[in-house]
Amino acid sequence: MDIRVFKGLNAEWALVCAEPGSGARVRGWLERAGVLRRGEGPMELEELLGWIGVRDRRLGRAHSDRWMGALLAEASGEGAEARLAARVVVQAMLDGAVKMTLSLLRPGRDFDEVGQVVVASLYGVVRSYPLHRSQKVAANLLLETLHRASRELKNDDPRGLEWDPALLELPGAENVAETACRNALVEQAVAGGLAEDLAEPESAQAELAELLLWGVQKGLLTRTRAQQIAGEAREEARAAAEQAGVSAVTWRKRRSRSVAQLRAVAEQWVQAA
């Protein structure tokens, strides 16, 4: 699986952060919007974005709405400053873009080509965001990106990815895009024998299925090996192994090998995201 589009974005981001004055410009916008007090937070852009992400987790959606809204207002203009503001928002949404790309993969679709569609859609959404939609900003960005990318890929009726603006009015709507992507990934994993039919797509088994599917798509695991690991993780697997005459020592060695492989896959997953 080719991930050049996201590697390229991260390389580009390093150059954006190294540009003299980029951090100061972004800080200035956030200070004028009242998101930051003068002198608060790191001075360098890369560190500043990470610091804001930590505050998002602590202060919740209202905080992310405020700082994203401030940058989106700048991104709606023209020139270098608008491009910088848009680029910061895109970088903040990059993890969601990777997951969305995975969810939109189908047989015959290349990861990098789908990723380019997702990233282009995200840029377009960021530059044209309606500023009056000042709540659930991250969810709005993801959902509209999902809508645009799905339409661009001529995926008019993808199961688990139906677009409906009314979804934004539901409780927990800030998670609806991520849930839609997760549902699509789980469906692919079930179809590939990497998971059972899951009633709870947020379960630990669903997370494992997502990781295994990514490992297979990237070529880190064969489908047969991924199916074996998924089978070992099921609750009844140990009892079934005992009935088949597998000793406790052999079972522990088997599980140790599986954990080591999963750890290696997870490390590359983090790097790709």
XYZ file of C-alpha atoms in Angstrom:
273
model
C 0.000 0.000 0.000
C 1.483 3.327 -1.076
C 1.215 6.114 1.509
C 3.188 8.759 -0.397
C 0.463 11.381 -0.110
C 0.589 11.410 3.697
C 4.371 11.113 3.871
C 4.520 14.068 1.505
C 2.168 16.107 3.657
C 4.244 15.446 6.763
C 7.424 16.419 4.916
C 5.722 19.583 3.691
C 4.529 20.327 7.225
C 8.111 20.241 8.495
C 8.983 22.928 5.928
C 5.961 25.028 6.903
C 6.998 24.862 10.557
C 10.578 25.820 9.692
C 9.435 28.939 7.833
C 10.442 32.010 9.900
C 7.459 33.675 11.543
C 4.925 30.903 10.867
C 4.430 30.175 14.561
C 4.127 33.872 15.390
C 1.454 34.418 12.729
C -0.662 31.511 13.953
C -0.235 32.621 17.577
C -1.328 36.123 16.600
C -4.584 34.864 15.098
C -5.331 32.750 18.163
C -4.502 35.597 20.557
C -6.780 38.012 18.678
C -9.558 35.414 18.837
C -9.100 35.084 22.611
C -8.059 31.435 22.368
C -4.609 32.176 23.788
C -3.370 34.792 26.222
C -0.364 36.792 25.069
C 2.763 34.677 25.481
C 0.806 31.515 26.330
C 1.958 28.219 24.830
C 5.001 27.266 22.713
C 6.415 29.669 20.137
C 7.246 27.142 17.411
C 4.363 26.103 15.146
C 4.800 22.314 15.379
C 4.990 22.420 19.175
C 2.091 24.872 19.322
C -0.231 22.576 17.357
C 0.647 19.633 19.604
C 0.072 21.766 22.696
C -3.332 22.878 21.388
C -4.236 19.225 20.803
C -3.485 18.444 24.440
C -5.720 21.336 25.519
C -8.467 20.046 23.220
C -8.465 16.734 25.063
C -8.653 18.501 28.394
C -11.127 21.290 27.581
C -13.280 19.510 25.014
C -15.056 20.443 21.809
C -15.742 24.066 22.762
C -12.007 24.746 22.769
C -11.384 23.095 19.396
C -14.367 24.971 17.944
C -12.811 28.293 18.991
C -9.301 27.794 17.653
C -10.418 26.047 14.470
C -12.987 28.772 13.858
C -10.296 31.434 14.198
C -8.022 29.715 11.669
C -10.863 28.911 9.272
C -11.749 32.607 9.208
C -8.193 33.337 8.073
C -8.216 30.400 5.623
C -11.222 31.821 3.783
C -9.133 34.719 2.470
C -6.424 34.895 -0.181
C -2.651 34.890 -0.159
C 0.069 33.247 1.875
C -1.542 33.807 5.262
C -4.787 32.134 4.175
C -2.795 29.186 2.840
C -0.900 28.908 6.140
C -4.109 28.942 8.183
C -5.652 26.266 5.955
C -2.515 24.152 6.173
C -2.574 24.172 9.987
C -6.189 22.975 10.047
C -5.429 20.267 7.469
C -2.513 19.044 9.578
C -4.731 18.901 12.655
C -7.228 16.756 10.698
C -4.625 14.464 9.135
C -5.226 11.463 11.399
C -8.904 11.548 10.463
C -7.941 11.802 6.785
C -5.809 8.638 7.029
C -8.655 6.700 8.655
C -11.100 8.027 6.094
C -8.824 6.886 3.268
C -8.711 3.384 4.734
C -12.493 3.327 5.058
C -12.940 4.266 1.395
C -10.663 1.533 0.035
C -12.355 -1.031 -2.176
C -10.952 -3.760 -4.460
C -9.078 -2.098 -7.281
C -8.602 1.205 -5.465
C -5.058 2.353 -4.743
C -4.483 3.771 -1.235
C -2.439 6.721 -2.466
C -4.987 7.647 -5.152
C -7.840 7.536 -2.618
C -5.696 9.508 -0.162
C -5.150 12.230 -2.751
C -8.923 12.517 -3.240
C -9.491 12.715 0.524
C -6.771 15.341 1.036
C -7.964 17.454 -1.897
C -11.517 17.253 -0.536
C -10.319 18.256 2.926
C -8.448 21.278 1.553
C -11.520 22.358 -0.375
C -13.737 22.030 2.685
C -11.295 23.995 4.845
C -10.979 26.870 2.349
C -14.750 27.172 1.845
C -15.990 26.423 5.380
C -19.187 28.354 6.273
C -18.093 30.331 9.338
C -21.610 30.577 10.757
C -21.350 26.857 11.565
C -19.313 27.593 14.668
C -20.137 24.444 16.653
C -18.933 20.860 16.047
C -16.357 22.265 13.638
C -14.138 19.175 13.446
C -17.171 16.946 12.857
C -18.437 19.291 10.142
C -15.054 19.212 8.420
C -14.834 15.423 8.498
C -18.396 14.837 7.382
C -18.235 17.254 4.468
C -14.853 15.809 3.450
C -16.350 12.311 3.569
C -19.264 13.491 1.443
C -17.031 15.122 -1.158
C -14.535 12.272 -1.319
C -17.264 9.621 -1.596
C -18.935 11.567 -4.380
C -15.617 12.063 -6.177
C -14.954 8.333 -6.002
C -18.430 7.718 -7.430
C -19.301 5.766 -4.315
C -22.918 6.813 -4.250
C -24.209 4.260 -1.796
C -21.368 2.982 0.414
C -22.724 0.978 3.324
C -21.997 2.719 6.562
C -21.007 5.975 4.825
C -24.370 7.499 3.962
C -24.336 11.291 4.022
C -27.116 13.095 5.807
C -26.643 16.636 7.186
C -29.247 15.833 9.855
C -26.630 13.591 11.470
C -25.002 16.747 12.813
C -28.029 17.404 15.011
C -27.864 14.051 16.767
C -26.311 13.603 20.235
C -22.652 12.710 19.876
C -22.519 14.042 16.337
C -18.893 15.083 16.791
C -18.016 11.369 16.543
C -20.291 10.434 13.654
C -17.686 10.692 10.873
C -15.149 8.635 12.771
C -17.868 6.074 13.580
C -18.867 5.895 9.908
C -15.278 5.219 8.904
C -14.883 2.631 11.653
C -18.081 0.868 10.557
C -16.796 0.639 6.983
C -13.447 -0.738 8.146
C -15.128 -3.331 10.346
C -17.352 -4.406 7.442
C -14.245 -4.970 5.326
C -12.596 -6.891 8.166
C -15.655 -9.120 8.644
C -15.825 -9.785 4.904
C -12.147 -10.766 4.953
C -12.520 -13.151 7.886
C -10.569 -10.892 10.251
C -13.470 -10.318 12.654
C -16.869 -11.656 13.542
C -20.000 -9.651 12.796
C -19.691 -6.957 15.463
C -22.642 -5.326 17.168
C -20.296 -2.838 18.873
C -17.901 -1.274 16.338
C -16.084 0.591 19.130
C -15.114 -2.640 20.900
C -11.561 -3.886 21.403
C -12.207 -6.586 18.783
C -13.139 -3.879 16.277
C -9.911 -2.033 17.013
C -7.952 -5.242 16.456
C -9.826 -5.882 13.204
C -8.983 -2.383 11.993
C -5.289 -2.910 12.759
C -5.206 -6.321 11.075
C -6.967 -5.014 7.981
C -4.460 -2.172 7.714
C -1.577 -4.639 8.132
C -2.900 -6.827 5.314
C -3.503 -3.847 3.008
C 0.022 -2.571 3.652
C 1.563 -6.000 3.065
C 2.842 -6.412 6.629
C 0.682 -9.498 7.197
C -0.662 -12.147 4.872
C -4.417 -12.531 4.987
C -3.997 -16.070 6.342
C -1.739 -14.866 9.165
C -4.113 -12.024 10.008
C -7.005 -14.495 10.183
C -4.958 -16.696 12.529
C -4.232 -13.772 14.843
C -7.886 -12.712 14.813
C -8.901 -16.278 15.675
C -6.446 -16.434 18.594
C -7.893 -13.224 20.030
C -11.434 -14.591 20.328
C -12.636 -15.523 23.797
C -13.222 -19.167 22.961
C -9.864 -19.618 21.217
C -7.920 -20.903 24.228
C -10.559 -23.493 25.097
C -10.702 -24.652 21.471
C -6.917 -25.022 21.419
C -6.987 -27.122 24.583
C -9.631 -29.394 23.075
C -7.415 -29.773 19.992
C -4.547 -30.905 22.220
C -2.449 -27.723 22.113
C -0.339 -27.492 25.284
C -0.185 -24.374 27.459
C 3.474 -23.856 26.533
C 2.750 -24.047 22.798
C -0.198 -21.681 23.196
C 1.936 -19.112 25.043
C 4.634 -19.263 22.365
C 2.007 -18.846 19.645
C 0.471 -15.843 21.391
C 3.902 -14.327 21.982
C 4.671 -14.480 18.256
C 1.312 -12.903 17.442
C 1.820 -10.078 19.942
C 5.274 -9.353 18.502
C 3.855 -9.146 14.977
C 1.002 -6.920 16.097
C 3.405 -4.606 17.899
C 5.436 -4.186 14.702
C 2.287 -3.467 12.682
C 1.055 -0.983 15.291
C 4.360 0.897 15.214
C 4.076 1.398 11.463
C 0.390 2.358 11.833
C 1.410 5.163 14.208
C 4.135 6.338 11.822
C 1.724 6.333 8.868
C -0.848 8.360 10.818
